[in-house]
Amino acid sequence: MRREHVLPTVDDTRALGAALAGVVAPGDLVVLTGPLGAGKTALTQGLGAALGVGEPVTSPTFVIARVHRGGRLPLVHVDAYRLGGVADVDDLDLDASTEESVTVVEWGAGLVERLADEHLEVRLDRRDDDVRTAVLVPHGPGWAARLDP
């Protein structure tokens, strides 16, 4: 799987999420970074759809975390934007669901990496022409092997 992507449309961003669904496994942590409007939720929507999640995947900004079941793997979708620090992450008790799920955390850099031995960071950005870009950054040999088979 390529590590750098140009995503001209929202559908392209969702397609990247769908492609990631082909390489995720139970216990995986995916950390999404980037400014507002960069495509974090759209990528998660594509991932959820490809996993077979039945309900709509929407931004969990106000509920902080949602668990979507019914697909190949449960999808835990977290928005850490309003969390003040690692203690707030601990209060969510995400450890209880990470072993059997794929956990995707928007705005989680510096807060959630300790939830898994390895993780995938997806750095999303929005250029001046509204085209999104994504860079996949594996943290750990397992993710590196899956991205570069």
Short mmCIF file of C-alpha atoms in Angstrom, two decimals:
data_model
loop_
_atom_site.label_atom_id
_atom_site.label_comp_id
_atom_site.label_asym_id
_atom_site.label_seq_id
_atom_site.Cartn_x
_atom_site.Cartn_y
_atom_site.Cartn_z
CA MET A 1 0.00 0.00 0.00
CA ARG A 2 1.38 3.40 -0.92
CA ARG A 3 2.32 5.65 1.97
CA GLU A 4 1.53 8.98 0.29
CA HIS A 5 -1.85 9.78 -1.25
CA VAL A 6 -3.43 12.72 -3.04
CA LEU A 7 -7.17 12.78 -2.36
CA PRO A 8 -8.99 15.20 -4.70
CA THR A 9 -12.49 14.27 -3.47
CA VAL A 10 -14.20 13.10 -0.31
CA ASP A 11 -14.85 9.80 -2.08
CA ASP A 12 -11.10 9.42 -2.58
CA THR A 13 -10.60 9.94 1.16
CA ARG A 14 -13.26 7.33 1.92
CA ALA A 15 -11.60 4.97 -0.58
CA LEU A 16 -8.32 5.25 1.34
CA GLY A 17 -10.22 4.32 4.51
CA ALA A 18 -11.71 1.34 2.67
CA ALA A 19 -8.23 0.26 1.57
CA LEU A 20 -7.05 0.44 5.18
CA ALA A 21 -9.91 -1.90 6.13
CA GLY A 22 -8.11 -4.55 4.11
CA VAL A 23 -5.04 -4.42 6.33
CA VAL A 24 -6.42 -3.74 9.83
CA ALA A 25 -6.69 -6.45 12.44
CA PRO A 26 -8.17 -6.77 15.93
CA GLY A 27 -6.25 -4.63 18.40
CA ASP A 28 -5.08 -2.09 15.83
CA LEU A 29 -4.80 1.59 16.68
CA VAL A 30 -5.02 4.23 13.95
CA VAL A 31 -4.25 7.82 14.95
CA LEU A 32 -5.54 10.52 12.59
CA THR A 33 -3.89 13.93 12.61
CA GLY A 34 -4.54 17.07 10.60
CA PRO A 35 -6.43 20.35 10.69
CA LEU A 36 -10.19 20.79 10.70
CA GLY A 37 -11.65 19.70 7.39
CA ALA A 38 -8.69 17.51 6.41
CA GLY A 39 -10.81 14.37 6.07
CA LYS A 40 -10.40 12.50 9.36
CA THR A 41 -14.07 11.55 9.65
CA ALA A 42 -14.40 10.81 5.92
CA LEU A 43 -11.48 8.38 6.13
CA THR A 44 -13.12 6.70 9.13
CA GLN A 45 -16.42 6.47 7.21
CA GLY A 46 -14.66 4.59 4.42
CA LEU A 47 -12.99 2.28 6.90
CA GLY A 48 -16.29 1.60 8.66
CA ALA A 49 -18.17 0.95 5.42
CA ALA A 50 -15.51 -1.50 4.22
CA LEU A 51 -15.60 -3.29 7.57
CA GLY A 52 -19.35 -3.72 7.10
CA VAL A 53 -20.51 -1.36 9.85
CA GLY A 54 -24.25 -0.93 9.34
CA GLU A 55 -24.91 2.42 10.94
CA PRO A 56 -23.59 5.79 9.76
CA VAL A 57 -20.13 6.74 11.01
CA THR A 58 -20.28 10.36 12.14
CA SER A 59 -17.88 12.55 14.04
CA PRO A 60 -17.95 11.69 17.75
CA THR A 61 -16.96 15.24 18.72
CA PHE A 62 -19.65 15.71 21.36
CA VAL A 63 -19.89 12.12 22.62
CA ILE A 64 -16.09 11.64 22.51
CA ALA A 65 -16.30 7.94 21.53
CA ARG A 66 -18.63 5.64 19.60
CA VAL A 67 -18.47 1.88 19.14
CA HIS A 68 -19.78 0.57 15.83
CA ARG A 69 -20.56 -3.14 15.76
CA GLY A 70 -21.94 -5.45 13.13
CA GLY A 71 -18.98 -5.46 10.76
CA ARG A 72 -16.00 -7.76 10.30
CA LEU A 73 -14.45 -6.03 13.33
CA PRO A 74 -15.92 -3.60 15.85
CA LEU A 75 -14.84 -0.03 15.13
CA VAL A 76 -14.13 2.28 18.07
CA HIS A 77 -14.17 5.87 16.79
CA VAL A 78 -12.81 8.49 19.19
CA ASP A 79 -12.50 12.26 18.88
CA ALA A 80 -9.82 13.42 21.33
CA TYR A 81 -10.11 17.10 20.37
CA ARG A 82 -11.77 18.12 23.64
CA LEU A 83 -9.69 15.86 25.88
CA GLY A 84 -7.32 17.69 28.16
CA GLY A 85 -4.66 15.04 28.48
CA VAL A 86 -3.75 11.42 29.06
CA ALA A 87 -5.85 11.28 32.25
CA ASP A 88 -8.97 12.07 30.20
CA VAL A 89 -8.09 9.23 27.82
CA ASP A 90 -7.76 6.90 30.81
CA ASP A 91 -11.25 7.94 31.95
CA LEU A 92 -12.68 6.69 28.64
CA ASP A 93 -11.47 3.15 29.49
CA LEU A 94 -10.60 2.45 25.86
CA ASP A 95 -8.28 -0.38 26.94
CA ALA A 96 -11.39 -2.49 27.59
CA SER A 97 -12.33 -2.59 23.91
CA THR A 98 -9.07 -2.29 22.00
CA GLU A 99 -8.06 -5.96 21.85
CA GLU A 100 -10.99 -7.08 19.69
CA SER A 101 -11.59 -3.82 17.83
CA VAL A 102 -9.99 -1.40 15.44
CA THR A 103 -9.63 1.89 17.31
CA VAL A 104 -9.47 5.09 15.27
CA VAL A 105 -8.66 8.29 17.16
CA GLU A 106 -9.01 11.72 15.63
CA TRP A 107 -6.80 14.38 17.25
CA GLY A 108 -5.11 11.68 19.33
CA ALA A 109 -1.42 12.39 18.71
CA GLY A 110 0.47 12.51 21.97
CA LEU A 111 -2.48 11.11 23.92
CA VAL A 112 -3.31 7.56 22.84
CA GLU A 113 -0.22 5.91 21.42
CA ARG A 114 0.31 3.90 24.59
CA LEU A 115 -2.98 2.03 23.98
CA ALA A 116 -1.16 -0.34 21.61
CA ASP A 117 2.39 -1.61 21.13
CA GLU A 118 2.26 -0.34 17.54
CA HIS A 119 0.04 2.07 15.68
CA LEU A 120 -0.55 3.66 12.32
CA GLU A 121 -0.49 7.43 12.11
CA VAL A 122 -2.37 8.95 9.19
CA ARG A 123 -1.33 12.56 8.61
CA LEU A 124 -4.09 14.29 6.69
CA ASP A 125 -3.89 17.78 5.29
CA ARG A 126 -5.95 20.10 3.13
CA ARG A 127 -4.13 22.14 0.53
CA ASP A 128 -5.14 25.65 -0.56
CA ASP A 129 -6.96 24.15 -3.57
CA ASP A 130 -9.08 21.99 -1.18
CA VAL A 131 -7.37 18.78 -2.29
CA ARG A 132 -6.59 16.54 0.66
CA THR A 133 -3.38 14.61 1.13
CA ALA A 134 -2.55 11.69 3.39
CA VAL A 135 0.74 10.25 4.57
CA LEU A 136 0.69 6.86 6.29
CA VAL A 137 3.34 6.62 9.00
CA PRO A 138 3.78 3.19 10.57
CA HIS A 139 4.98 3.05 14.15
CA GLY A 140 6.30 -0.46 14.66
CA PRO A 141 7.48 -3.30 12.44
CA GLY A 142 4.04 -4.89 12.13
CA TRP A 143 2.54 -1.82 10.50
CA ALA A 144 5.60 -1.32 8.32
CA ALA A 145 5.28 -4.90 7.03
CA ARG A 146 1.57 -4.47 6.26
CA LEU A 147 2.14 -1.26 4.34
CA ASP A 148 5.16 -2.59 2.43
CA PRO A 149 4.35 -6.25 1.70
#
